[in-house]
PDB file of C-alpha atoms and ligand atoms in Angstrom:
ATOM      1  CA  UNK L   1      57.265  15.072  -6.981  1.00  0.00           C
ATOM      2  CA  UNK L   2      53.171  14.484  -7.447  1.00  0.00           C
ATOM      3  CA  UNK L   3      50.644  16.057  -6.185  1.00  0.00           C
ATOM      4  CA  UNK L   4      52.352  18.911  -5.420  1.00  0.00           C
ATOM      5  CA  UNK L   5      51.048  22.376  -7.092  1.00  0.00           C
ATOM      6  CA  UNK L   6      48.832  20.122  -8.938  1.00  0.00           C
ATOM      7  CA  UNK L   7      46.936  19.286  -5.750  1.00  0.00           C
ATOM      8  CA  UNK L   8      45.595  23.403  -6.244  1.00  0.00           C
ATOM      9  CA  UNK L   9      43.628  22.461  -9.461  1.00  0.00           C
ATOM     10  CA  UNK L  10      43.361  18.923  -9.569  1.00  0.00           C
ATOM     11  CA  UNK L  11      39.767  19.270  -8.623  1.00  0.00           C
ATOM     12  CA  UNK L  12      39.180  21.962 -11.227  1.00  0.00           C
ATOM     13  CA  UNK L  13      40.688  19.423 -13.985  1.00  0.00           C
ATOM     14  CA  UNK L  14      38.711  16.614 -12.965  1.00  0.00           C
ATOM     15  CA  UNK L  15      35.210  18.308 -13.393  1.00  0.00           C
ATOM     16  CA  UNK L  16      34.656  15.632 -16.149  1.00  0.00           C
ATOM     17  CA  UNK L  17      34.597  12.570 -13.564  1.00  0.00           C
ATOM     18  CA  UNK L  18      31.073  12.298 -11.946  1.00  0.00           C
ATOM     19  CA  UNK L  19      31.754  11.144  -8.003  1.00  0.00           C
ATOM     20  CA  UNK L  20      28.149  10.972  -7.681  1.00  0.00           C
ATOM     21  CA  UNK L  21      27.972   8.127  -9.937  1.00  0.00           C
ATOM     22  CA  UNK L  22      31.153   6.420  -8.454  1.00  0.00           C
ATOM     23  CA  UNK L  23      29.475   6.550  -4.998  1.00  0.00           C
ATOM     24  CA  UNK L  24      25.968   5.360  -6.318  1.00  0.00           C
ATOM     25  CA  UNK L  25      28.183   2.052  -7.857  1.00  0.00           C
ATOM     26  CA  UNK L  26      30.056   2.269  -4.748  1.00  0.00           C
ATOM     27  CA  UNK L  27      26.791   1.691  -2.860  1.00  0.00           C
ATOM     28  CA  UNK L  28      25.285  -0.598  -5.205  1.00  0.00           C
ATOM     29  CA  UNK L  29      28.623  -3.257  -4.586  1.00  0.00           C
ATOM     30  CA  UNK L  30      27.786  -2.788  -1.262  1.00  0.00           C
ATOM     31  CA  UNK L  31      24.377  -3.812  -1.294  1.00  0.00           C
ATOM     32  CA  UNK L  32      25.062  -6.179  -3.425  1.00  0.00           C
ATOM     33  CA  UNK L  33      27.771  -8.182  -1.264  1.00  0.00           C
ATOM     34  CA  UNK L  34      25.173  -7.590   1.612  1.00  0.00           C
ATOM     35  CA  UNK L  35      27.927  -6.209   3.954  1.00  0.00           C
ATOM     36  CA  UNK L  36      26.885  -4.035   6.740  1.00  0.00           C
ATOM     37  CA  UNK L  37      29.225  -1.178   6.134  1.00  0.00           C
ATOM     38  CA  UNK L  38      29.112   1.548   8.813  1.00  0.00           C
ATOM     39  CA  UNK L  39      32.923   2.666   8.782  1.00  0.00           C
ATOM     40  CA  UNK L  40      34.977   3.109   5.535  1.00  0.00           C
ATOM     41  CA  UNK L  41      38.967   3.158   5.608  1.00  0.00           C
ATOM     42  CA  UNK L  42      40.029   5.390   2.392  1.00  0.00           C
ATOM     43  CA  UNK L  43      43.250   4.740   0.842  1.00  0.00           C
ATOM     44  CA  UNK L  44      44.646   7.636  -1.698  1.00  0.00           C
ATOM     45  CA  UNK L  45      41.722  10.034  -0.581  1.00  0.00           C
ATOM     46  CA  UNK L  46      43.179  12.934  -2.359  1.00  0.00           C
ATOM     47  CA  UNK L  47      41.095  15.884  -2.517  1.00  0.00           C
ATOM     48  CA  UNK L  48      38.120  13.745  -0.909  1.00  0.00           C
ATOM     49  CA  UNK L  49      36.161  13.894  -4.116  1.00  0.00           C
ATOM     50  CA  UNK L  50      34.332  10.540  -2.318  1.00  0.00           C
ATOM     51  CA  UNK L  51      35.221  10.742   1.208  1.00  0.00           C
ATOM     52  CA  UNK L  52      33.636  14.069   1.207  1.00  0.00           C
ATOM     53  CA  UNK L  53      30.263  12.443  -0.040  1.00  0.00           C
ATOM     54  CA  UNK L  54      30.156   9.233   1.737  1.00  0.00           C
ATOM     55  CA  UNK L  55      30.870  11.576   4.983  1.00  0.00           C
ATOM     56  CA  UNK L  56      27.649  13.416   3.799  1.00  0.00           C
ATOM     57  CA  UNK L  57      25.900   9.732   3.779  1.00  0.00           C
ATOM     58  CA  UNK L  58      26.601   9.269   7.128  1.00  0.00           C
ATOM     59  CA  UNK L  59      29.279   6.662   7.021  1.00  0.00           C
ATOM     60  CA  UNK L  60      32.221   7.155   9.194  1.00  0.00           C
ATOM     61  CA  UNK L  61      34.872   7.307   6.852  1.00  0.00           C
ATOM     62  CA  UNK L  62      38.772   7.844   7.767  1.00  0.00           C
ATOM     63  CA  UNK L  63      40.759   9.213   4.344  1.00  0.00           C
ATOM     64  CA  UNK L  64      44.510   8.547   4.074  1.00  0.00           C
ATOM     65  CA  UNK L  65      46.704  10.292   1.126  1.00  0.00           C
ATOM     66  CA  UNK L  66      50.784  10.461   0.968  1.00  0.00           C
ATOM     67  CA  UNK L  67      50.230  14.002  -0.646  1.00  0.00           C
ATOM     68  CA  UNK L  68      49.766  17.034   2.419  1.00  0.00           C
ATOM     69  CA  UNK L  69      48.770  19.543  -0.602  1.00  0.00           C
ATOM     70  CA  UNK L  70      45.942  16.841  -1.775  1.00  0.00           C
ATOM     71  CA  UNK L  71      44.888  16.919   2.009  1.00  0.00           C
ATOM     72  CA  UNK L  72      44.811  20.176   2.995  1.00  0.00           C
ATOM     73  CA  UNK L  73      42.395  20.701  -0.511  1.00  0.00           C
ATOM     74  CA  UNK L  74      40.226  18.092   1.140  1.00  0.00           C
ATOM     75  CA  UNK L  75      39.844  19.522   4.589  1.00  0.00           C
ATOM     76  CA  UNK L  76      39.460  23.021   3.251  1.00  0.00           C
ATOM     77  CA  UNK L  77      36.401  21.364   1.203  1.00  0.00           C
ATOM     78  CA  UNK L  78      35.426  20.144   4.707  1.00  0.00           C
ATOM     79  CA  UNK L  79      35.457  23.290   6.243  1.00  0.00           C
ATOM     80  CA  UNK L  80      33.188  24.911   3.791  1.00  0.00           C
ATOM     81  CA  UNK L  81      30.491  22.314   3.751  1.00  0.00           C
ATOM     82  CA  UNK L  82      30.801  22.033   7.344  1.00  0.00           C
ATOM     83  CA  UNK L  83      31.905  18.105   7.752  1.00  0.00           C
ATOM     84  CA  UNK L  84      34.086  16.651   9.919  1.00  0.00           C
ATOM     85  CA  UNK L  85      36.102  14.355   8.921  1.00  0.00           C
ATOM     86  CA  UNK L  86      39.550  12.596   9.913  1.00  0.00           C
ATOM     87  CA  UNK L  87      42.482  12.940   6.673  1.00  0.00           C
ATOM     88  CA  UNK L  88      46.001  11.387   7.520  1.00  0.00           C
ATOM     89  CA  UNK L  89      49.543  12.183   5.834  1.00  0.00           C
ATOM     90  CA  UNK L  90      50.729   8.219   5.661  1.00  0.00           C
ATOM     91  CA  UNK L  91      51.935   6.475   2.959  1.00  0.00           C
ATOM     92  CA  UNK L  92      49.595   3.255   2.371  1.00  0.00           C
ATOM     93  CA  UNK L  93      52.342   1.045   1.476  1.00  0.00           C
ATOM     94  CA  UNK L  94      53.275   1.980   5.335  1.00  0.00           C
ATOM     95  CA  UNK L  95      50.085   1.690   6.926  1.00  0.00           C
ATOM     96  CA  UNK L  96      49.775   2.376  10.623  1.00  0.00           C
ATOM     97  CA  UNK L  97      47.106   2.191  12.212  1.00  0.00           C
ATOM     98  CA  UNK L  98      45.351   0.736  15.864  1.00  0.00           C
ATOM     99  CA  UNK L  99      41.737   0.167  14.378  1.00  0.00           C
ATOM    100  CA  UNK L 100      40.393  -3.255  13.222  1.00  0.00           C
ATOM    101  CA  UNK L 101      37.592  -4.879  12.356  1.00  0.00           C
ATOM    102  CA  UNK L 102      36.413  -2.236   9.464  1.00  0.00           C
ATOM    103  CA  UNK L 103      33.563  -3.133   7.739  1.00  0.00           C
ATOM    104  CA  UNK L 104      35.078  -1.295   4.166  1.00  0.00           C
ATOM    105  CA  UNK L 105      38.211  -0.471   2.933  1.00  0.00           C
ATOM    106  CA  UNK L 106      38.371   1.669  -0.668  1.00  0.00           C
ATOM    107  CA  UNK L 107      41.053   3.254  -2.955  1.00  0.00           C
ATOM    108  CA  UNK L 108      39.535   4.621  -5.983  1.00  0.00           C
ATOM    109  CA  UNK L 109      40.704   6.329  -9.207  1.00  0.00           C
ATOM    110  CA  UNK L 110      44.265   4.860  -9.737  1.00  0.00           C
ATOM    111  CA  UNK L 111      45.491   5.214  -5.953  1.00  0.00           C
ATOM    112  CA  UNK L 112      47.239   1.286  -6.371  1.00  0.00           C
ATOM    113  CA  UNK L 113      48.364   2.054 -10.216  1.00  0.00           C
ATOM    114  CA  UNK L 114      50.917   4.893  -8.146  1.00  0.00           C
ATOM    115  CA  UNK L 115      52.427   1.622  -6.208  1.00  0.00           C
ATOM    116  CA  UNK L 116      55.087   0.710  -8.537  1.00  0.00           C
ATOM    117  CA  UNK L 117      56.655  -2.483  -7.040  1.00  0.00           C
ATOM    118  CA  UNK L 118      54.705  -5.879  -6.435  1.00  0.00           C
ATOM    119  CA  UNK L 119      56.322  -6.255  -2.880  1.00  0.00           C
ATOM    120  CA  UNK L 120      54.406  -2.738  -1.862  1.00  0.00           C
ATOM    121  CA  UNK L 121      50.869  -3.792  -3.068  1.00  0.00           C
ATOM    122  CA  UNK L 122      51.418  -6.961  -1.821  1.00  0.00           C
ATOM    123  CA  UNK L 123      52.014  -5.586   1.635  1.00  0.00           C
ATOM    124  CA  UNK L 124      49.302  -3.239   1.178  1.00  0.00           C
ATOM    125  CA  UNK L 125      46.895  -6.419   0.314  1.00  0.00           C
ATOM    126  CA  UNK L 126      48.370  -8.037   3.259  1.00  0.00           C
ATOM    127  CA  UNK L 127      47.851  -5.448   5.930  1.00  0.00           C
ATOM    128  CA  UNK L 128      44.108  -4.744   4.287  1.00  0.00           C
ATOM    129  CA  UNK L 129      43.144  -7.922   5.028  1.00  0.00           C
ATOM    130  CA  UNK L 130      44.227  -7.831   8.987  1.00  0.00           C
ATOM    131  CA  UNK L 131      42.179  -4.603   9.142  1.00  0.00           C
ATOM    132  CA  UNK L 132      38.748  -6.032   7.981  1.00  0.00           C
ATOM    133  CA  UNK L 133      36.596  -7.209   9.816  1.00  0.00           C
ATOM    134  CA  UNK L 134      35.144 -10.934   9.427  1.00  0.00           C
ATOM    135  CA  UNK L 135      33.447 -10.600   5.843  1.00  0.00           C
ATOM    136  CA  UNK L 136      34.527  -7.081   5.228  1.00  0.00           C
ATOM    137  CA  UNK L 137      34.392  -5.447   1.609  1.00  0.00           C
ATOM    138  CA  UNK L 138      37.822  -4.435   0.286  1.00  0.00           C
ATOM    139  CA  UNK L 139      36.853  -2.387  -2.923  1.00  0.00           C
ATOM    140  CA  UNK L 140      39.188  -0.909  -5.363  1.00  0.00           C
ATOM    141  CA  UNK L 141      39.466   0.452  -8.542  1.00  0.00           C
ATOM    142  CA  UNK L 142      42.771   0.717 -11.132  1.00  0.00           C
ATOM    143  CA  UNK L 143      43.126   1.762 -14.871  1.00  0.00           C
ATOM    144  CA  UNK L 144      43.515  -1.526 -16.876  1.00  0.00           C
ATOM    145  CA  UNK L 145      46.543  -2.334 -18.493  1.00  0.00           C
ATOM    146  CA  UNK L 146      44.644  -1.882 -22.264  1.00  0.00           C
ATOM    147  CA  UNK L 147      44.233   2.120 -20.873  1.00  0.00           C
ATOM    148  CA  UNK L 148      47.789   2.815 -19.856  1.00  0.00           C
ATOM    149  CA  UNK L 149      49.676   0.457 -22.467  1.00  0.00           C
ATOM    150  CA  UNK L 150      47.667   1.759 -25.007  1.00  0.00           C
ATOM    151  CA  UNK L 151      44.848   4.045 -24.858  1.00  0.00           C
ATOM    152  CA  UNK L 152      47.277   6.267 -22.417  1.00  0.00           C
ATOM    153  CA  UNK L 153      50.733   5.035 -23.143  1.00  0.00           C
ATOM    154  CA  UNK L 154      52.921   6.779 -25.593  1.00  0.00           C
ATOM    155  CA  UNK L 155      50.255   9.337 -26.291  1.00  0.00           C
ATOM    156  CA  UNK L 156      50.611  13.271 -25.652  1.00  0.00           C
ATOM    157  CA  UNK L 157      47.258  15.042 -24.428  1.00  0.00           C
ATOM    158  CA  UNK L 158      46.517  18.734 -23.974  1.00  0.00           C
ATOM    159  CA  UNK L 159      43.963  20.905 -23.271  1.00  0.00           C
ATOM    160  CA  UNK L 160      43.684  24.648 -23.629  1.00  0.00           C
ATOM    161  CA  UNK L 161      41.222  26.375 -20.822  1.00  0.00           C
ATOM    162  CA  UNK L 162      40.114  29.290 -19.739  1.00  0.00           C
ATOM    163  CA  UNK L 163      42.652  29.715 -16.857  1.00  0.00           C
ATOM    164  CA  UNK L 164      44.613  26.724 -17.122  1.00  0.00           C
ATOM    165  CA  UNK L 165      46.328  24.952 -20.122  1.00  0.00           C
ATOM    166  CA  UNK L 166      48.406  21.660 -19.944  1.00  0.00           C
ATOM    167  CA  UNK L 167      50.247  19.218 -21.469  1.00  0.00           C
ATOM    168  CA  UNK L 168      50.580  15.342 -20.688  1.00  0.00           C
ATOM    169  CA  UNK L 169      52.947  13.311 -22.182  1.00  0.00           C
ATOM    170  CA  UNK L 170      53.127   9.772 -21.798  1.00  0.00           C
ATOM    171  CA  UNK L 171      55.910   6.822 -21.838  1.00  0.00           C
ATOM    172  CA  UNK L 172      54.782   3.627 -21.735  1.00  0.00           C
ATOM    173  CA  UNK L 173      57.918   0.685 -20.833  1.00  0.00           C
ATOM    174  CA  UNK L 174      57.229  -2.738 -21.633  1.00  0.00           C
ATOM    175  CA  UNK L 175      59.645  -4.234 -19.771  1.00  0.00           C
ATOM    176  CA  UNK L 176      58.988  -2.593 -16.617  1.00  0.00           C
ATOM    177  CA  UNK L 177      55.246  -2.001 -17.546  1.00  0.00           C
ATOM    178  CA  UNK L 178      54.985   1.534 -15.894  1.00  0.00           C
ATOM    179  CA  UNK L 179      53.950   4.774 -17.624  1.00  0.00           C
ATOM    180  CA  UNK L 180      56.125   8.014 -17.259  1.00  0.00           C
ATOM    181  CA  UNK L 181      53.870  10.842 -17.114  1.00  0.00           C
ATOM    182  CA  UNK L 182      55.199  14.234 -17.697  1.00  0.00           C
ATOM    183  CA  UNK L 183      52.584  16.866 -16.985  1.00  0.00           C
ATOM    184  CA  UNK L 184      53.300  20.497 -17.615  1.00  0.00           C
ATOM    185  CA  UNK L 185      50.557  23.353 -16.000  1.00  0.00           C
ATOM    186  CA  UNK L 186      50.054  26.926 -17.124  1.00  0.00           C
ATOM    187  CA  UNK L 187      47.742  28.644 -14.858  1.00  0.00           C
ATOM    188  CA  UNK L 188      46.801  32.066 -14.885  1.00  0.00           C
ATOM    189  CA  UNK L 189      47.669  34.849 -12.923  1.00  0.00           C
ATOM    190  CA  UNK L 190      46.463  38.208 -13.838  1.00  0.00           C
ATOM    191  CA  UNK L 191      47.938  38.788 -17.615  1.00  0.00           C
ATOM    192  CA  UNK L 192      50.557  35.699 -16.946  1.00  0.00           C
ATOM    193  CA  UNK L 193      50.662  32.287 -16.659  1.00  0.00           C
ATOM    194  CA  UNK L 194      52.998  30.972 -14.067  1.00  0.00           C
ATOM    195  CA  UNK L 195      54.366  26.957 -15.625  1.00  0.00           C
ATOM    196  CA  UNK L 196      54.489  24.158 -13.239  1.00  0.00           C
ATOM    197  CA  UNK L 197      55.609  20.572 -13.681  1.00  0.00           C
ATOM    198  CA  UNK L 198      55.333  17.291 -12.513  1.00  0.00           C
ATOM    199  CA  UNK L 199      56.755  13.536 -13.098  1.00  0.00           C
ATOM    200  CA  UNK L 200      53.963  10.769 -12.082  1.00  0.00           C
ATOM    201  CA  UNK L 201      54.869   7.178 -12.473  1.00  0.00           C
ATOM    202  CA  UNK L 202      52.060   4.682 -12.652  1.00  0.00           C
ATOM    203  CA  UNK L 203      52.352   0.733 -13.151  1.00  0.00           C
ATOM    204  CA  UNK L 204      50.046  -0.898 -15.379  1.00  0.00           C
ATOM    205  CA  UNK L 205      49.053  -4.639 -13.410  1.00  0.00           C
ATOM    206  CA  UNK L 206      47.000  -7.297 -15.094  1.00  0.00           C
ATOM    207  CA  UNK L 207      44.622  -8.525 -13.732  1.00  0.00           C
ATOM    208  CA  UNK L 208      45.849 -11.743 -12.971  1.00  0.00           C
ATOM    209  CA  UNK L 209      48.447 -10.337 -10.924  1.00  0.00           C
ATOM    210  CA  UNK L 210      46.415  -8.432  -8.864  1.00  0.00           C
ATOM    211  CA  UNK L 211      44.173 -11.746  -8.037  1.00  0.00           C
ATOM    212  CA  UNK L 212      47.350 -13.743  -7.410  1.00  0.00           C
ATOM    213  CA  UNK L 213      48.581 -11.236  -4.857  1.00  0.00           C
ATOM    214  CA  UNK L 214      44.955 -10.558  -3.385  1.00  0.00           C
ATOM    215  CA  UNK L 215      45.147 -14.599  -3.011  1.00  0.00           C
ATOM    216  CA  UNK L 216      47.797 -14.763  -0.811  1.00  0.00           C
ATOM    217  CA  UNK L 217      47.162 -12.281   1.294  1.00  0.00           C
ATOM    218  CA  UNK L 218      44.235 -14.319   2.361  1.00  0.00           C
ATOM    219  CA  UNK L 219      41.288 -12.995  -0.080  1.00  0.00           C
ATOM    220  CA  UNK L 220      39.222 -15.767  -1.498  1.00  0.00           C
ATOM    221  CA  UNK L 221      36.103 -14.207  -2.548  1.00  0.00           C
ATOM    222  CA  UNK L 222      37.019 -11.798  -5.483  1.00  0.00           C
ATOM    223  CA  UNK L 223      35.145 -10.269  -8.113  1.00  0.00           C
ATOM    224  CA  UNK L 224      36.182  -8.073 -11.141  1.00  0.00           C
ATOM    225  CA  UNK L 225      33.962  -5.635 -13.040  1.00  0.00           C
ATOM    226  CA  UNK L 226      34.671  -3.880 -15.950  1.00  0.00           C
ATOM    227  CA  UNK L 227      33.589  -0.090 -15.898  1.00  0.00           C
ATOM    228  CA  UNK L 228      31.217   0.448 -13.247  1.00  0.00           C
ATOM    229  CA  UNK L 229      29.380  -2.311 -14.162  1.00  0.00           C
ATOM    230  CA  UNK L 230      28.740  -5.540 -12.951  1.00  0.00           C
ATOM    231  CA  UNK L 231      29.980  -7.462 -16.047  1.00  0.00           C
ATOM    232  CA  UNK L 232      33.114  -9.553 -15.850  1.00  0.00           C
ATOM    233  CA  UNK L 233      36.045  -7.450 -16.835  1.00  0.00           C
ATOM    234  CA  UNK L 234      37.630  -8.099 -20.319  1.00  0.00           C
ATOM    235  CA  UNK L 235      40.371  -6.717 -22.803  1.00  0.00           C
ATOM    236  CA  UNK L 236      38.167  -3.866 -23.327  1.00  0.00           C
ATOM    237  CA  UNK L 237      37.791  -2.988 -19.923  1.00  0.00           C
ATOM    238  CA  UNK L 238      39.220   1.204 -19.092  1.00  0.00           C
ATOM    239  CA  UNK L 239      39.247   0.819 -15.180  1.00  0.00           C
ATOM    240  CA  UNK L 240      38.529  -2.467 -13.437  1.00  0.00           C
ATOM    241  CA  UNK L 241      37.181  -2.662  -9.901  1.00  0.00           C
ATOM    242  CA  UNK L 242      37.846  -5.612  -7.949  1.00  0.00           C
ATOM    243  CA  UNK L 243      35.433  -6.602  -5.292  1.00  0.00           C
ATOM    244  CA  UNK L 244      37.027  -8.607  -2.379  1.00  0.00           C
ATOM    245  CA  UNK L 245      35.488  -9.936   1.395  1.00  0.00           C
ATOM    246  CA  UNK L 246      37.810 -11.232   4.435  1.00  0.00           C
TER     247      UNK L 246
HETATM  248  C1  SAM Z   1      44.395  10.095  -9.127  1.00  0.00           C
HETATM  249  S1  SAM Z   1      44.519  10.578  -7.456  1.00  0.00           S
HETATM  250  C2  SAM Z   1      42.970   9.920  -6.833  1.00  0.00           C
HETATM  251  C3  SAM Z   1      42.472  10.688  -5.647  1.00  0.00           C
HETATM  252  C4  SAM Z   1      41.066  10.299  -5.188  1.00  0.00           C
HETATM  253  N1  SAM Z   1      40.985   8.916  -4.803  1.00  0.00           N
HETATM  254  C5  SAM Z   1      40.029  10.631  -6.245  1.00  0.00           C
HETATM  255  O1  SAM Z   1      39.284   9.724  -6.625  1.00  0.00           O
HETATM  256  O2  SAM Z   1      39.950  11.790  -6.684  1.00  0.00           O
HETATM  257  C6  SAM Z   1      45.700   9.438  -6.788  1.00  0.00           C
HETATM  258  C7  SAM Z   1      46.028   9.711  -5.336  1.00  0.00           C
HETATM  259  O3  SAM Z   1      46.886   8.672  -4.864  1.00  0.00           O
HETATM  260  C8  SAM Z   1      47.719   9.251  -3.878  1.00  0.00           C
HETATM  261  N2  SAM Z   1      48.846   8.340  -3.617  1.00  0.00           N
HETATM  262  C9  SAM Z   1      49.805   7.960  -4.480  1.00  0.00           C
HETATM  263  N3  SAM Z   1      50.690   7.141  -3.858  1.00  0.00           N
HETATM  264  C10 SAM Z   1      50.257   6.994  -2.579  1.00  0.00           C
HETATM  265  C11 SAM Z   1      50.745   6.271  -1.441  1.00  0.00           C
HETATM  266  N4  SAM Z   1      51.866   5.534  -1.508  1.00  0.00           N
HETATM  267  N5  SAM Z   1      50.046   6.347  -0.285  1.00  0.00           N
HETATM  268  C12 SAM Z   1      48.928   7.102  -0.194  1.00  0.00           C
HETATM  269  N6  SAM Z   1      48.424   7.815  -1.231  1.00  0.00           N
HETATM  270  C13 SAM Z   1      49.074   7.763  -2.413  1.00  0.00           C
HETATM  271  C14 SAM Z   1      48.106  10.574  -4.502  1.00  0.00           C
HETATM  272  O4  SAM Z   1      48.659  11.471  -3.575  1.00  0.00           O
HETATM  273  C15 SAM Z   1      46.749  11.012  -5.076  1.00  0.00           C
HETATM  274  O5  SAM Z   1      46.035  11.797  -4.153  1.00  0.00           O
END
């Protein structure tokens, strides 16, 4: 299972990612692309780290995540801050939904890495493109296949915090190019630490692939940056966004 009990502190673990930089570039493909973007369809939400600040912005943003634990982190956030905004349990390879014509749809931070078989992103792609609107912006980020074959893959991390410790050992398969995560938690509780675990799979895509699938679903217009920039992604390149319009 993912995003389970790791939902509870995957906000407090990611305290190293800046979301206010992520939305800035967010904004900044935007602009650039000159797409009037008024509604936002968010794929893999999670804990809302950018619906929650695009909702702030005034967009009208819908946020979609398979995990309920991720979701109910995100509309607790909501709560607190005092935004309202819609997140649905579905599974994006499963889409269902009576709304077209959206000016943006987004996944950020890995959400299409989790998608293991071509067939599933392929449908995703597919349905994505019937939801846009004429000329809408389908934006999306994944971590390159140089980060999980090799920066990521067959590597152990750890980290030793004040109230949580973990461990994060990784597989990388050539043959099926997908990275077995095992992920071990100790979080503290009074003079204990109570151990969780969990199993995450990702697929490492290459770029080409991803272009080749956005192709047929109808996507002509693409363009892929390398690490929040607006340079042409290379070898190099840690997490690639690609930039697509209807
Ligand atoms: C690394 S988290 C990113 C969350 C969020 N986008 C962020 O930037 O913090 C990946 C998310 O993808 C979600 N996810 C994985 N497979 C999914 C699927 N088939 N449908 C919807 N969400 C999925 C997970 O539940 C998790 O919340």
């Amino acid at each position: 299972m993912q995003y389970n009990d790791f939902a509870f502190i995957y906000d407090n673990l990611m305290d190293n990612v800046d979301y206010d930089k992520w939305v800035e570039y967010i904004e900044k493909i935007i602009k650039k692309e000159d797409v009037q973007v008024k509604n936002i369809l968010e794929l893999a939400c999670g804990t809302g780290n950018l619906t929650i600040p695009f909702a702030k912005k005034n967009y009208d943003i819908l946020g979609i995540d398979i995990s309920e634990e991720m979701l109910s982190v995100a509309r607790e956030k909501c709560i607190d801050k005092g935004i309202e905004v819609v997140f649905l349990n579905q599974d994006m390879t499963e889409l269902d939904f009576e709304i077209y014509n959206l000016d943006c749809v987004l996944c950020a931070c890995d959400g299409f890495n989790y998608i293991l078989e071509n067939e599933d992103i392929q449908s995703i792609f597919d349905n994505v493109y019937g939801l846009l609107k004429q000329k809408g912006v389908f934006i999306f980020d994944i971590s390159s296949y140089n980060k999980l074959s090799n920066i990521l893959g067959n590597n152990t991390f750890g980290e030793n915090r004040e109230d949580i410790t973990y461990i994060w050992e990784n597989y990388f398969d050539d043959e099926s190019d997908m990275v077995e995560m095992n992920l071990a938690f100790f979080t503290r509780n009074g003079e204990y630490y109570q151990k969780f675990e969990e199993t995450h799979y990702q697929r490492a895509y290459k770029n080409h692939e991803i272009i080749k699938m956005l192709k047929k679903s109808g996507f002509e217009y693409i363009n892929v940056y390398k690490d929040f920039t607006f340079s042409e992604a290379d070898e190099e390149t840690e997490r690639v966004f690609f930039v697509c319009k209807k």
